Amino acid sequence: MQYPISFTQLEEGLSIYIPTPALVKSTYEQLLTKDAHTAFPFWAKEWAASKALNRFLKARPEYIKGKRVLEIGAGLGIPSLTIALQTHEIVISDHNKDAVALLQKNIHTLGLNNAKAICLDWNQFPKDLKFDTIL
């Protein structure tokens, strides 16, 4: 993990590690001086779409309750981490290795035995993955 993290309580009542918002840009700029091809960490932000997805899933639990769920391009994985206990199994994916490392840390911190984080490029989606619901 290249970005400083802090344990944060989110409005959903979930406490997880997230990159410290005030340090994301400066850390990125430091990394950029070492490698001009460093991608900006879009995954390191709590997006409005994540909040909207949380509201939807709370209102429509039939999409997740007891189901096998995959979140693609999860970033911080807030929807998945919020609903994980309601699912049979949840796989939280992102293409960025730092995002996946942080997801793994949060899965461990929350003690989620039915969750895992994987690095996944949705342009080369494995055919053997089978899920009831894809976020």
Short mmCIF file of C-alpha atoms in Angstrom, two decimals:
data_model
loop_
_atom_site.label_atom_id
_atom_site.label_comp_id
_atom_site.label_asym_id
_atom_site.label_seq_id
_atom_site.Cartn_x
_atom_site.Cartn_y
_atom_site.Cartn_z
CA MET A 1 0.00 0.00 0.00
CA GLN A 2 1.59 3.22 -1.17
CA TYR A 3 -1.02 5.62 0.23
CA PRO A 4 -1.29 6.55 3.92
CA ILE A 5 -4.48 5.10 5.39
CA SER A 6 -6.65 5.91 8.37
CA PHE A 7 -9.38 3.97 10.15
CA THR A 8 -12.56 5.87 9.29
CA GLN A 9 -16.21 5.53 10.22
CA LEU A 10 -18.37 6.01 7.14
CA GLU A 11 -21.93 7.31 7.13
CA GLU A 12 -23.17 3.76 6.53
CA GLY A 13 -22.04 2.89 10.06
CA LEU A 14 -19.08 0.95 8.71
CA SER A 15 -15.54 1.59 9.96
CA ILE A 16 -12.78 0.66 7.52
CA TYR A 17 -9.31 1.72 6.48
CA ILE A 18 -9.29 4.21 3.63
CA PRO A 19 -6.57 6.36 2.09
CA THR A 20 -6.30 9.61 4.02
CA PRO A 21 -8.10 12.03 1.64
CA ALA A 22 -5.82 15.00 2.44
CA LEU A 23 -2.73 12.94 1.53
CA VAL A 24 -3.87 11.18 -1.65
CA LYS A 25 -2.91 13.98 -4.05
CA SER A 26 0.47 14.74 -2.44
CA THR A 27 1.35 11.04 -2.23
CA TYR A 28 0.39 10.60 -5.88
CA GLU A 29 2.56 13.56 -6.87
CA GLN A 30 5.53 12.04 -4.99
CA LEU A 31 4.99 8.68 -6.72
CA LEU A 32 4.74 10.46 -10.06
CA THR A 33 8.25 11.92 -9.64
CA LYS A 34 9.58 8.35 -9.31
CA ASP A 35 7.50 6.89 -12.15
CA ALA A 36 5.84 9.12 -14.76
CA HIS A 37 3.45 6.27 -15.63
CA THR A 38 1.90 6.09 -12.16
CA ALA A 39 -1.86 5.95 -12.54
CA PHE A 40 -3.96 8.32 -10.46
CA PRO A 41 -5.68 6.37 -7.65
CA PHE A 42 -9.31 6.88 -8.65
CA TRP A 43 -10.05 3.82 -6.51
CA ALA A 44 -9.04 5.75 -3.34
CA LYS A 45 -12.18 7.90 -3.17
CA GLU A 46 -15.66 7.26 -1.81
CA TRP A 47 -17.74 7.91 -4.92
CA ALA A 48 -21.36 9.13 -4.99
CA ALA A 49 -22.24 6.03 -7.04
CA SER A 50 -21.03 3.89 -4.14
CA LYS A 51 -23.43 5.68 -1.77
CA ALA A 52 -26.28 5.29 -4.26
CA LEU A 53 -25.55 1.58 -4.68
CA ASN A 54 -25.62 1.17 -0.89
CA ARG A 55 -29.04 2.81 -0.68
CA PHE A 56 -30.36 0.60 -3.48
CA LEU A 57 -29.06 -2.62 -1.93
CA LYS A 58 -30.51 -1.72 1.48
CA ALA A 59 -33.90 -1.15 -0.17
CA ARG A 60 -33.70 -4.32 -2.33
CA PRO A 61 -32.01 -7.05 -0.24
CA GLU A 62 -33.42 -9.77 -2.51
CA TYR A 63 -30.50 -9.08 -4.87
CA ILE A 64 -27.91 -10.02 -2.24
CA LYS A 65 -29.43 -12.02 0.62
CA GLY A 66 -27.87 -15.50 0.58
CA LYS A 67 -26.46 -14.91 -2.93
CA ARG A 68 -23.04 -15.17 -4.53
CA VAL A 69 -22.11 -11.55 -5.31
CA LEU A 70 -19.28 -9.99 -7.32
CA GLU A 71 -18.39 -6.30 -7.27
CA ILE A 72 -16.41 -5.17 -10.30
CA GLY A 73 -14.22 -2.06 -10.11
CA ALA A 74 -14.87 -1.86 -6.39
CA GLY A 75 -12.24 0.69 -5.43
CA LEU A 76 -12.74 0.96 -1.66
CA GLY A 77 -15.45 -1.72 -1.86
CA ILE A 78 -17.83 0.13 0.42
CA PRO A 79 -21.04 -1.44 -0.98
CA SER A 80 -19.55 -4.93 -0.75
CA LEU A 81 -18.16 -4.44 2.75
CA THR A 82 -21.51 -3.03 3.87
CA ILE A 83 -23.57 -5.98 2.57
CA ALA A 84 -21.08 -8.82 3.03
CA LEU A 85 -22.78 -10.38 6.06
CA GLN A 86 -26.04 -10.70 4.12
CA THR A 87 -24.46 -12.61 1.23
CA HIS A 88 -23.53 -16.27 0.92
CA GLU A 89 -20.23 -15.24 -0.68
CA ILE A 90 -18.87 -11.94 -1.93
CA VAL A 91 -15.91 -11.34 -4.21
CA ILE A 92 -14.70 -7.75 -4.30
CA SER A 93 -12.55 -6.93 -7.31
CA ASP A 94 -10.53 -4.11 -8.75
CA HIS A 95 -7.74 -3.93 -11.34
CA ASN A 96 -5.49 -1.87 -9.04
CA LYS A 97 -3.21 -3.90 -6.77
CA ASP A 98 -3.19 -1.24 -4.02
CA ALA A 99 -6.99 -1.23 -3.99
CA VAL A 100 -7.06 -5.03 -3.67
CA ALA A 101 -4.46 -4.97 -0.87
CA LEU A 102 -6.59 -2.47 1.05
CA LEU A 103 -9.73 -4.52 0.41
CA GLN A 104 -7.95 -7.58 1.84
CA LYS A 105 -6.94 -5.58 4.92
CA ASN A 106 -10.53 -4.43 5.46
CA ILE A 107 -11.93 -7.94 4.95
CA HIS A 108 -9.53 -9.18 7.60
CA THR A 109 -10.27 -6.27 9.96
CA LEU A 110 -14.01 -6.88 9.67
CA GLY A 111 -13.56 -10.65 10.11
CA LEU A 112 -15.51 -11.47 6.96
CA ASN A 113 -15.12 -15.20 6.32
CA ASN A 114 -17.36 -15.18 3.24
CA ALA A 115 -15.49 -12.40 1.43
CA LYS A 116 -12.37 -12.21 -0.70
CA ALA A 117 -10.67 -9.55 -2.76
CA ILE A 118 -9.15 -10.28 -6.16
CA CYS A 119 -7.33 -8.37 -8.86
CA LEU A 120 -9.58 -8.55 -11.91
CA ASP A 121 -9.42 -6.92 -15.33
CA TRP A 122 -13.01 -6.84 -16.59
CA ASN A 123 -11.69 -6.67 -20.16
CA GLN A 124 -10.42 -10.24 -19.64
CA PHE A 125 -13.21 -11.61 -17.46
CA PRO A 126 -12.58 -15.25 -16.44
CA LYS A 127 -15.28 -17.54 -17.79
CA ASP A 128 -15.25 -19.76 -14.70
CA LEU A 129 -16.59 -17.06 -12.35
CA LYS A 130 -20.29 -17.63 -11.59
CA PHE A 131 -22.34 -15.19 -9.53
CA ASP A 132 -26.01 -14.51 -8.82
CA THR A 133 -25.52 -10.73 -8.65
CA ILE A 134 -22.87 -8.50 -10.19
CA LEU A 135 -22.38 -4.98 -8.88
#
